[in-house]
CSV table of C-alpha atoms in Angstrom, one decimal:
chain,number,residue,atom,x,y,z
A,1,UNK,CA,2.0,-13.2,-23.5
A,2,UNK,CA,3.4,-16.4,-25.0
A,3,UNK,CA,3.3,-19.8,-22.8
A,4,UNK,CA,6.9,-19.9,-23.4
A,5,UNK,CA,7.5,-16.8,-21.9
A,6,UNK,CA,5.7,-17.7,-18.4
A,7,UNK,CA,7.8,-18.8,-15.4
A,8,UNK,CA,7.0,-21.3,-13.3
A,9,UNK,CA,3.9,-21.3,-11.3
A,10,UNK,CA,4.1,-19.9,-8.0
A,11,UNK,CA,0.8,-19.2,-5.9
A,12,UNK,CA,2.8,-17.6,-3.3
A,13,UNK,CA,5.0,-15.5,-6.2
A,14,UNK,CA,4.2,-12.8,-9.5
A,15,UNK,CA,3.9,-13.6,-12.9
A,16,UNK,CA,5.9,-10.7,-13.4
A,17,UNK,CA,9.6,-9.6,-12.3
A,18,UNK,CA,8.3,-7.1,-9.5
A,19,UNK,CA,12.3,-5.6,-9.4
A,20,UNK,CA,12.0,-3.8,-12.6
A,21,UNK,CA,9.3,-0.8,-13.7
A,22,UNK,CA,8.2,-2.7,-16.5
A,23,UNK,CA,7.3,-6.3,-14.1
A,24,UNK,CA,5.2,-3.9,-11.9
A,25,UNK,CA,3.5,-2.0,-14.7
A,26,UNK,CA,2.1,-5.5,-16.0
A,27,UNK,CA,1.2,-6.9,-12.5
A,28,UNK,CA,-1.1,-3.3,-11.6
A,29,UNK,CA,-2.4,-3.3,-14.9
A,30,UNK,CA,-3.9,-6.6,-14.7
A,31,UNK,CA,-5.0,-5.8,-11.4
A,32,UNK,CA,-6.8,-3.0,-12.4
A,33,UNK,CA,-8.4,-4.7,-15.2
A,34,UNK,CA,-12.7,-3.9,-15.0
A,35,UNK,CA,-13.0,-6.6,-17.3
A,36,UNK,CA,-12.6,-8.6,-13.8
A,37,UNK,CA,-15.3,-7.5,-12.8
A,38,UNK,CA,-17.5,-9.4,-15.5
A,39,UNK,CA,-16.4,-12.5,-14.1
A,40,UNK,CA,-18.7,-15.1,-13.2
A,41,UNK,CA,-19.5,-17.3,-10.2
A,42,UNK,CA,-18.3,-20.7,-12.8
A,43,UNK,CA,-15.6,-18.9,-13.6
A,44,UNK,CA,-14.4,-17.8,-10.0
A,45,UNK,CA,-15.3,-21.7,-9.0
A,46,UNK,CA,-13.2,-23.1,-12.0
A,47,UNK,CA,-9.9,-21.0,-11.1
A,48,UNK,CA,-10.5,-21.9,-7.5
A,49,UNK,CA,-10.7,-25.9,-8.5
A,50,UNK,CA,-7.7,-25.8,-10.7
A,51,UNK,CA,-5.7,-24.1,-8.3
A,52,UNK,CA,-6.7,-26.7,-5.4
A,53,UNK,CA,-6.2,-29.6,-8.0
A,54,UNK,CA,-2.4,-27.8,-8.7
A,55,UNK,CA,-2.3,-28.1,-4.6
A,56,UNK,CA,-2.9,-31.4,-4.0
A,57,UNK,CA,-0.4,-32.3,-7.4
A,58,UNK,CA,-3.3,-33.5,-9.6
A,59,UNK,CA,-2.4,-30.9,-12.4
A,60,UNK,CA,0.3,-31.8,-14.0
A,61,UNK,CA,-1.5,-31.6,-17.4
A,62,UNK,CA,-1.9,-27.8,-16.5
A,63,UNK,CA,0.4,-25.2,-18.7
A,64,UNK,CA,2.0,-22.5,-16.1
A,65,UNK,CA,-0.4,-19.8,-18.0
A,66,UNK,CA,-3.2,-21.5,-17.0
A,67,UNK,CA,-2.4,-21.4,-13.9
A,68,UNK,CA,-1.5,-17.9,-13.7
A,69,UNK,CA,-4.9,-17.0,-15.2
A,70,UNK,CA,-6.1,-18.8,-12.8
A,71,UNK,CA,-4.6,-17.3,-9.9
A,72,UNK,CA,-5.5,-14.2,-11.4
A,73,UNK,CA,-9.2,-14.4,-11.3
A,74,UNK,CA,-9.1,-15.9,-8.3
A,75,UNK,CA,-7.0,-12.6,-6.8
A,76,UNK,CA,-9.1,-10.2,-8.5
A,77,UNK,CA,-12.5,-11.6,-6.2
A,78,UNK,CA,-11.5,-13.4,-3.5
A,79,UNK,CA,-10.0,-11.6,-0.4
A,80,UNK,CA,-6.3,-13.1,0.2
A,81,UNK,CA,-7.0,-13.5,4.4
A,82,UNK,CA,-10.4,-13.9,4.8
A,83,UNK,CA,-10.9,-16.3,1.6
A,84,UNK,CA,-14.1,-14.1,0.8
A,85,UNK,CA,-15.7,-12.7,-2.1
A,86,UNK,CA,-14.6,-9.1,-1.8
A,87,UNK,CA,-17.4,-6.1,-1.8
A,88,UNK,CA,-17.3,-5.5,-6.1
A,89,UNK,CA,-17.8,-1.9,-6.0
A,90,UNK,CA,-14.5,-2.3,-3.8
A,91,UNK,CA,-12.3,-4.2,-5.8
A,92,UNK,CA,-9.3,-2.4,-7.5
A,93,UNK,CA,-10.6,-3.5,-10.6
A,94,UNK,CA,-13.4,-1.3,-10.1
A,95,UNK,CA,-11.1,1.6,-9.3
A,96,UNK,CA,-11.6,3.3,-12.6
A,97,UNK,CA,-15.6,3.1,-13.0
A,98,UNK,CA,-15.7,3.6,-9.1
A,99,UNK,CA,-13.5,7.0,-9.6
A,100,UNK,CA,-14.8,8.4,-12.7
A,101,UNK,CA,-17.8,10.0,-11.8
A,102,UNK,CA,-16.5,11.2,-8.1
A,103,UNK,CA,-13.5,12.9,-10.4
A,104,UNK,CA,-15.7,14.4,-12.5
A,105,UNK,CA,-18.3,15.7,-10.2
A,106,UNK,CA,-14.6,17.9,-8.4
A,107,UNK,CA,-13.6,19.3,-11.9
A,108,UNK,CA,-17.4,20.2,-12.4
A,109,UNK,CA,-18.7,21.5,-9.4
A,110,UNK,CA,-19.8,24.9,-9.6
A,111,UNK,CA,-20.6,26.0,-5.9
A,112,UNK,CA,-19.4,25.3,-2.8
A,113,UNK,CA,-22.4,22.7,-1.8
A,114,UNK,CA,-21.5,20.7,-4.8
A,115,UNK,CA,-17.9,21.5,-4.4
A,116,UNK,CA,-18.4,19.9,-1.0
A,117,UNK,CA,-20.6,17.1,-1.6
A,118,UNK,CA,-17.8,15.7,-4.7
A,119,UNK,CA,-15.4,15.7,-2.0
A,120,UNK,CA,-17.0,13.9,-0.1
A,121,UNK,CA,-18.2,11.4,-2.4
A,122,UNK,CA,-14.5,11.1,-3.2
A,123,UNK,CA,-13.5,10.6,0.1
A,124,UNK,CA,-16.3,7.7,0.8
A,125,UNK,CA,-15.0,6.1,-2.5
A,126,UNK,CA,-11.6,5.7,-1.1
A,127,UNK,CA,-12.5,4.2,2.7
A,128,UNK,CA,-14.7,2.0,0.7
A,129,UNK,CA,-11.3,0.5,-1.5
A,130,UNK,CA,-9.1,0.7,1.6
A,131,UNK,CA,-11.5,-1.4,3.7
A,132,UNK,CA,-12.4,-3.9,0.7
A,133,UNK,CA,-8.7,-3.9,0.0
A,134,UNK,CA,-6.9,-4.0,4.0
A,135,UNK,CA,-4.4,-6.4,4.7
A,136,UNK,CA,-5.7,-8.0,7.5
A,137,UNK,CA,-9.0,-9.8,8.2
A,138,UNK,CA,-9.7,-7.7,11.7
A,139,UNK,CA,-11.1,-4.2,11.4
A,140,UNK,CA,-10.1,-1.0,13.5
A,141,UNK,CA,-13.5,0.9,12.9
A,142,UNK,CA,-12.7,3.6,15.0
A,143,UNK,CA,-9.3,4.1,13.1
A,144,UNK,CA,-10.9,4.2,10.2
A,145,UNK,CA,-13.9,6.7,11.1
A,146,UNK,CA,-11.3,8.6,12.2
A,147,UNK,CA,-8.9,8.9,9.0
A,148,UNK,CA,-12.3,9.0,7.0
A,149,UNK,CA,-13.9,12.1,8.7
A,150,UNK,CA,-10.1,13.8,8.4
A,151,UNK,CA,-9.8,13.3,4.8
A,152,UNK,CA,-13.5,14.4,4.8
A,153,UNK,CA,-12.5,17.7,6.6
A,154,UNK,CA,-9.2,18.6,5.1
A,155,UNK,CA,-10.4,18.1,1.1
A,156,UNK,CA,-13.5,20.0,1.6
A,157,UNK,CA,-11.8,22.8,3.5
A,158,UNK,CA,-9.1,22.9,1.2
A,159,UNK,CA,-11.7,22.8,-2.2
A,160,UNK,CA,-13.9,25.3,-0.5
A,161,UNK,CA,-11.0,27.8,1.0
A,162,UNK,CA,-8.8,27.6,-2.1
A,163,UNK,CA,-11.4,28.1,-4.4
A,164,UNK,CA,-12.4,31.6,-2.8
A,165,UNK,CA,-8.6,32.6,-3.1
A,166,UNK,CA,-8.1,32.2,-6.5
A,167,UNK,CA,-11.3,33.3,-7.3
A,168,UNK,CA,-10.2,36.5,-5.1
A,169,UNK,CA,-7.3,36.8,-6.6
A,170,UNK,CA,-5.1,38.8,-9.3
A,171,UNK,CA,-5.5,37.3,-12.7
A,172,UNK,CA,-2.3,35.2,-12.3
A,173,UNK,CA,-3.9,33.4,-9.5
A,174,UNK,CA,-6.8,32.8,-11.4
A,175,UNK,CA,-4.9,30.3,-13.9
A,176,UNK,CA,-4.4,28.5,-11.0
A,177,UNK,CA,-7.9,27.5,-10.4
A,178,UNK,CA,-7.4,24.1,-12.3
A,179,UNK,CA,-5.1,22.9,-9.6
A,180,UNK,CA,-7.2,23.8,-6.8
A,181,UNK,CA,-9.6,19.9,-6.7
A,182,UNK,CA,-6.0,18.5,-7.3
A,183,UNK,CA,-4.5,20.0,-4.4
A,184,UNK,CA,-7.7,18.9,-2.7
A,185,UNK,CA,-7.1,15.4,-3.4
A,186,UNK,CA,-3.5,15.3,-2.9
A,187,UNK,CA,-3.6,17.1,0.7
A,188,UNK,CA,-7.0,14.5,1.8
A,189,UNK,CA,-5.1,11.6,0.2
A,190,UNK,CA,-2.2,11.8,2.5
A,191,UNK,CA,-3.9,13.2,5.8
A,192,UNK,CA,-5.8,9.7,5.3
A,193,UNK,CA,-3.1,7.7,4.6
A,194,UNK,CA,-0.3,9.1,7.0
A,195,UNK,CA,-3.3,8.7,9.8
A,196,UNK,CA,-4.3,5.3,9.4
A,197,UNK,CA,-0.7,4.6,9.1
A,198,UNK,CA,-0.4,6.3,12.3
A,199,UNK,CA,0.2,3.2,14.5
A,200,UNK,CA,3.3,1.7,12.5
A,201,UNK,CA,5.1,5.2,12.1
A,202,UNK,CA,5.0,5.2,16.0
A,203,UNK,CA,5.7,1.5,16.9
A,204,UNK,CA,7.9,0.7,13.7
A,205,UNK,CA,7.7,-2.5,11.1
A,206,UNK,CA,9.5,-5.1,10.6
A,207,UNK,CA,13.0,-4.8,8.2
A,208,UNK,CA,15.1,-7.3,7.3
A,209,UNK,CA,18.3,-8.2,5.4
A,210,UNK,CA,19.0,-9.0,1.5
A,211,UNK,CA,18.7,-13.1,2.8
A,212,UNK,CA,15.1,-12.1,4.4
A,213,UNK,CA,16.4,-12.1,8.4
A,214,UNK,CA,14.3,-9.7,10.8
A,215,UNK,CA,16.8,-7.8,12.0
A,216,UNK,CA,13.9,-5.6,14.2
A,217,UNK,CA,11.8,-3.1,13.7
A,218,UNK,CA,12.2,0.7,12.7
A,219,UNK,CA,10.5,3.6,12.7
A,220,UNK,CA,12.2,5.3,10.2
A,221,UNK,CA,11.2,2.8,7.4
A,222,UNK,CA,7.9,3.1,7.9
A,223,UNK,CA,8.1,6.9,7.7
A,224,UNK,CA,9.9,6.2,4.3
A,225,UNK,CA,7.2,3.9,3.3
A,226,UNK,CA,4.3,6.1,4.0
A,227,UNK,CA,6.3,8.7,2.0
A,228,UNK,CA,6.8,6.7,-0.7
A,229,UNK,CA,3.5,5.5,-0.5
A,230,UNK,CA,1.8,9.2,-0.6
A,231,UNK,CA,4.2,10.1,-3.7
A,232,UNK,CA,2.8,7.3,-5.5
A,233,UNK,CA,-0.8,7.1,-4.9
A,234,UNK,CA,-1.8,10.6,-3.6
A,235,UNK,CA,0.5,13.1,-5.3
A,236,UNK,CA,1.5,11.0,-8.7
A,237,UNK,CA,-2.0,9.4,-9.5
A,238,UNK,CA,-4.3,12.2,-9.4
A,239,UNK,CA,-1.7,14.1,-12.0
A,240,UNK,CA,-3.5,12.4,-14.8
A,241,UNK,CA,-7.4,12.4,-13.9
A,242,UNK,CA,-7.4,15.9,-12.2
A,243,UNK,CA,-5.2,17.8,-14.4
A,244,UNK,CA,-5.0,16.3,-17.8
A,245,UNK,CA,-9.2,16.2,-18.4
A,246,UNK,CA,-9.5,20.6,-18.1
A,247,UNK,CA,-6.7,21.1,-20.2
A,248,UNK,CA,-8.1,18.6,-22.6
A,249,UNK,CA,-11.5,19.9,-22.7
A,250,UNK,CA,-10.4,23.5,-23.0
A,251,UNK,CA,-9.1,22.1,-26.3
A,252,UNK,CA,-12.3,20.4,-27.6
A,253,UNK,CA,-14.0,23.2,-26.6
A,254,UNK,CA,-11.9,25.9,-28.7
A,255,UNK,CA,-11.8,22.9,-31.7
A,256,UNK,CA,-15.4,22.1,-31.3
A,257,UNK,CA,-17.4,25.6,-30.1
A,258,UNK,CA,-20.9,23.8,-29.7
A,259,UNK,CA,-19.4,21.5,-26.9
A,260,UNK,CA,-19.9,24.3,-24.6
A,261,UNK,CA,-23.6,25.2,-25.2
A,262,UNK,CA,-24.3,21.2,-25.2
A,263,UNK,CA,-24.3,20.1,-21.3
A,264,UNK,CA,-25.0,16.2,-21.7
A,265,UNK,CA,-21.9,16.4,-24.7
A,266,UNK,CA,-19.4,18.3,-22.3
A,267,UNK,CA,-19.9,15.9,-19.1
A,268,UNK,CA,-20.0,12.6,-21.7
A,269,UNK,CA,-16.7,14.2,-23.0
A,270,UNK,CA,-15.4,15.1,-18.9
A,271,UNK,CA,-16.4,11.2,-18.1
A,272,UNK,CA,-14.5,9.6,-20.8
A,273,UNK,CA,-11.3,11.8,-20.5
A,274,UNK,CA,-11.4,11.2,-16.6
A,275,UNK,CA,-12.0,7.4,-16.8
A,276,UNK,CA,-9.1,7.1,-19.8
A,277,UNK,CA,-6.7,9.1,-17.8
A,278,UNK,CA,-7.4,7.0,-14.4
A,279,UNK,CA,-7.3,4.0,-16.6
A,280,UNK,CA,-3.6,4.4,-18.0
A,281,UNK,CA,-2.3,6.3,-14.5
A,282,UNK,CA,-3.1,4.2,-12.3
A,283,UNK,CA,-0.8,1.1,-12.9
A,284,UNK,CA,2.0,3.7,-13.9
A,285,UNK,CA,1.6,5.5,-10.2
A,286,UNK,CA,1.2,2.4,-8.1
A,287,UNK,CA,4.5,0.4,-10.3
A,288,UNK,CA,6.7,3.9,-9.5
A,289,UNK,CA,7.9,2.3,-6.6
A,290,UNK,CA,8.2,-1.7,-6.0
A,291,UNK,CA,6.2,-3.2,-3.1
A,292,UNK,CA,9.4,-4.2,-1.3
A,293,UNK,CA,11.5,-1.4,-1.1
A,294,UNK,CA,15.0,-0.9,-0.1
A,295,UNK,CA,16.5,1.6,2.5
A,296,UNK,CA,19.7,2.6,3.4
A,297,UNK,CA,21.2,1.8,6.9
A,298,UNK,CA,23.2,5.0,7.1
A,299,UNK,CA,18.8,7.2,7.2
A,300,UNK,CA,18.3,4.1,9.7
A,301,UNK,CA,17.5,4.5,13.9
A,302,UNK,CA,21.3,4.1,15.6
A,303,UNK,CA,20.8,-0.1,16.1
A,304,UNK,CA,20.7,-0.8,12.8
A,305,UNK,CA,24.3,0.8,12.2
A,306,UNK,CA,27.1,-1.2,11.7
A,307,UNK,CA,25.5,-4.3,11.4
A,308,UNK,CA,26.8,-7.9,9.4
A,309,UNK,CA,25.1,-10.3,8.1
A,310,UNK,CA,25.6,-14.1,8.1
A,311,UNK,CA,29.0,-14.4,6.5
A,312,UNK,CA,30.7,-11.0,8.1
A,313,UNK,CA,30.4,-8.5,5.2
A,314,UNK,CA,28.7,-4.9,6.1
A,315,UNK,CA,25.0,-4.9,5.9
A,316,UNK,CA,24.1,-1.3,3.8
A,317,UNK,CA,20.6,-1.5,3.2
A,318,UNK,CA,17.4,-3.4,5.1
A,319,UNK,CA,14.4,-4.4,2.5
A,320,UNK,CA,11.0,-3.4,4.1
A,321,UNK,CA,7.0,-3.8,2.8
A,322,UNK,CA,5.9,-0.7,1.6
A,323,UNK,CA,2.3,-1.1,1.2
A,324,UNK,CA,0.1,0.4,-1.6
């Protein structure tokens, strides 16, 4: 990316355009980044400096990439409400390391004790990046022991049970026995998500028009946020890592026999095709939908019907934070 090419810096705004596919693609991706993760305590205190010298309007020597860098190193470590350096294992740039092996453990477990104990690694994994990565500085532990012990429950007795069917089953049922960790995932994914989303589904968030008024809260968006949320992150994301890594080791296995009878080759092989599939999805499934999404009045509670904004005309749709 050119310095030409960079807007002006914002620390409150995005780098890129988050209305389009393509804006949001670049923003995840650089969130995800691991290469984050290599970055030092100078480094983190430089960004930090430059960004507080940009503050107080001593940087006006400063390109606007550098100060996008800047506030992009500083985003990738520091929590944006409590001001602290977040967990690392954590971080969503750690999300494709922190997932690989957990992923692999569910395509490769044999039995239903190992079946059961990926799951649950899995599971841990993903309280671990939700708490690192909340919204707020407070902490509902009992919320989240909650959603955690579902999502425990629901993958493992969906891995286990689902298993046992196929495996039960006529031959055509059989093939289906590389979707059955997916379905795991999925139906865990958005038990936990739809129950520590629980409270706003019940009281409502807050919606507002095109020119950013509150015009109240609503229940209804924030059952079409969680929705859109689960399609993203729990049905569209685990396509790639859960799916795409048996079908592509079946082929390396019929194109390169001795793969089979060498265990340490096939799991290096199931590691790397798990962590470059979570590597490329991940930004693709999170950018599907933008972080401020727009809803229809007419799908809206009876209150927000008929409604005008400031200069008289019709309001037809409310903007609303999704959440990722």
């Amino acid at each position: 990316r050119t310095m030409a090419s960079d807007p002006p810096f914002n620390p409150r705004g995005n780098r890129y355009d988050q209305s389009s596919f393509w804006g949001r693609l670049q923003h995840f991706r650089e969130m995800v980044d691991p290469k984050t993760l290599l970055t030092t305590d100078e480094e983190l205190d430089a960004a930090v400096s430059l960004l507080s010298r940009h503050q107080r309007g001593e940087a006006d020597n400063v390109s606007n990439a550098e100060l996008w860098e800047a506030k992009r190193v500083k985003d990738a470590v520091i929590h944006p409400t409590t001001g602290e350096k977040m967990f690392l294992p954590g971080r969503m740039s750690a999300f494709v390391p922190a997932n690989t092996i957990p992923t692999a453990g569910m395509l490769l477990a044999s039995s239903p004790a190992t079946t059961i104990f990926w799951q649950w690694i899995n599971q841990s994994v993903n309280v671990m990046c939700n708490y690192v990565n909340r919204s707020g500085a407070s902490v509902d532990w009992g919320q989240i022991g909650q959603a955690y012990g579902l999502a425990v429950g629901v993958s493992c007795g969906i891995a286990v049970g689902a298993k046992k069917l196929v495996e039960n089953g006529p031959p055509m049922v059989k093939r289906l026995g590389i979707a059955v960790p997916y379905a795991a995932v999925v139906a865990a994914g958005a038990a936990n998500v739809a129950f520590t989303r629980m409270p706003e589904m019940k009281t409502g968030v807050p919606i507002a028009d095109a020119d950013g008024n509150v015009l109240g809260v609503s229940k209804q968006a924030a059952v079409t946020s969680v929705v859109k949320t689960v399609m993203s992150r729990n049905v569209c994301l685990p396509i790639a890592p859960m799916l795409l890594p048996p079908i592509a080791m079946g082929g390396l296995r019929a194109l390169f026999p001795p793969i089979s009878r060498i265990r340490p080759l096939a799991v290096v092989g199931e590691l790397s095709l798990v962590a470059a599939s979570i590597y490329f999805a991940l930004p693709i499934a999170i950018a599907i939908f933008p972080q401020e999404i727009q809803i229809s009045t007419s799908v809206l509670e009876p209150e927000f019907q008929g409604l005008k904004d400031s200069k008289g005309q019709p309001i037809t749709y409310v903007v609303c934070n999704k959440g990722l």
